[in-house]
Each structure stands twice: as structure tokens, then as C-alpha cells.
Amino acid sequence: MPAAYKFFAEFAQTWGLIYFVAVFAIVLIYALAPSRKDRFDAASRMPLQED
């Protein structure tokens, strides 16, 4: 296996994992932030409202 391939594969695996964990944490913080509770509650009732 060429050294360049091995280097880039390890780089992508390591930093890809770090990237996805960071994105997951940011989305989780966004979704669970107390300041967004009212907005999400209103959005959850939207399909039940009559026009």
C-alpha cells in the first residue's frame, strides 16, 4: 500500500470522526438549548392547527 494512500486514509478517518462529532455536538446543543424551546413547541403544534 503506498505511503501517501495510507497517510490520507488515516488523516480522513481521524479528522472525519472529529468533524462529525463536533457537528453532532453543535446540533445537539442547538436542539436542546432552553432559549429555543418556545420556537420548537410552536413548530410541533403547527401541523395540528387548522387553516
PDB file of C-alpha atoms in Angstrom:
ATOM      1  CA  MET A   1       0.000   0.000   0.000  1.00  0.00           C
ATOM      2  CA  PRO A   2       1.517   3.353  -0.967  1.00  0.00           C
ATOM      3  CA  ALA A   3       2.536   5.609   1.906  1.00  0.00           C
ATOM      4  CA  ALA A   4       0.544   8.538   0.526  1.00  0.00           C
ATOM      5  CA  TYR A   5      -2.671   6.491   0.446  1.00  0.00           C
ATOM      6  CA  LYS A   6      -2.148   5.294   3.995  1.00  0.00           C
ATOM      7  CA  PHE A   7      -1.434   8.833   5.215  1.00  0.00           C
ATOM      8  CA  PHE A   8      -4.533  10.312   3.571  1.00  0.00           C
ATOM      9  CA  ALA A   9      -6.743   7.430   4.702  1.00  0.00           C
ATOM     10  CA  GLU A  10      -5.663   7.838   8.333  1.00  0.00           C
ATOM     11  CA  PHE A  11      -5.988  11.623   8.075  1.00  0.00           C
ATOM     12  CA  ALA A  12      -9.519  11.369   6.665  1.00  0.00           C
ATOM     13  CA  GLN A  13     -10.601   8.808   9.252  1.00  0.00           C
ATOM     14  CA  THR A  14      -9.261  10.783  12.194  1.00  0.00           C
ATOM     15  CA  TRP A  15     -10.346  14.265  11.188  1.00  0.00           C
ATOM     16  CA  GLY A  16     -13.590  12.993   9.682  1.00  0.00           C
ATOM     17  CA  LEU A  17     -14.519  11.493  13.034  1.00  0.00           C
ATOM     18  CA  ILE A  18     -13.611  14.685  14.858  1.00  0.00           C
ATOM     19  CA  TYR A  19     -15.620  16.729  12.343  1.00  0.00           C
ATOM     20  CA  PHE A  20     -18.760  14.600  12.674  1.00  0.00           C
ATOM     21  CA  VAL A  21     -18.561  14.516  16.469  1.00  0.00           C
ATOM     22  CA  ALA A  22     -18.233  18.319  16.502  1.00  0.00           C
ATOM     23  CA  VAL A  23     -21.185  18.754  14.127  1.00  0.00           C
ATOM     24  CA  PHE A  24     -23.268  16.337  16.217  1.00  0.00           C
ATOM     25  CA  ALA A  25     -22.437  18.253  19.399  1.00  0.00           C
ATOM     26  CA  ILE A  26     -23.347  21.582  17.783  1.00  0.00           C
ATOM     27  CA  VAL A  27     -26.678  20.242  16.513  1.00  0.00           C
ATOM     28  CA  LEU A  28     -27.415  18.713  19.916  1.00  0.00           C
ATOM     29  CA  ILE A  29     -26.677  21.979  21.698  1.00  0.00           C
ATOM     30  CA  TYR A  30     -28.841  23.855  19.183  1.00  0.00           C
ATOM     31  CA  ALA A  31     -31.757  21.454  19.586  1.00  0.00           C
ATOM     32  CA  LEU A  32     -31.642  21.299  23.379  1.00  0.00           C
ATOM     33  CA  ALA A  33     -30.953  24.977  24.106  1.00  0.00           C
ATOM     34  CA  PRO A  34     -33.584  26.331  26.505  1.00  0.00           C
ATOM     35  CA  SER A  35     -33.866  29.551  24.511  1.00  0.00           C
ATOM     36  CA  ARG A  36     -35.277  27.612  21.538  1.00  0.00           C
ATOM     37  CA  LYS A  37     -37.976  25.750  23.494  1.00  0.00           C
ATOM     38  CA  ASP A  38     -40.787  28.144  22.569  1.00  0.00           C
ATOM     39  CA  ARG A  39     -39.881  28.057  18.882  1.00  0.00           C
ATOM     40  CA  PHE A  40     -39.769  24.249  18.792  1.00  0.00           C
ATOM     41  CA  ASP A  41     -43.020  23.945  20.766  1.00  0.00           C
ATOM     42  CA  ALA A  42     -44.751  26.233  18.279  1.00  0.00           C
ATOM     43  CA  ALA A  43     -43.322  24.245  15.366  1.00  0.00           C
ATOM     44  CA  SER A  44     -44.516  20.980  16.893  1.00  0.00           C
ATOM     45  CA  ARG A  45     -48.106  22.299  17.096  1.00  0.00           C
ATOM     46  CA  MET A  46     -48.088  23.688  13.550  1.00  0.00           C
ATOM     47  CA  PRO A  47     -49.371  20.504  11.794  1.00  0.00           C
ATOM     48  CA  LEU A  48     -52.343  20.367  14.152  1.00  0.00           C
ATOM     49  CA  GLN A  49     -53.525  23.906  13.513  1.00  0.00           C
ATOM     50  CA  GLU A  50     -56.450  24.413  11.219  1.00  0.00           C
ATOM     51  CA  ASP A  51     -56.141  26.922   8.418  1.00  0.00           C
TER      52      ASP A  51
END
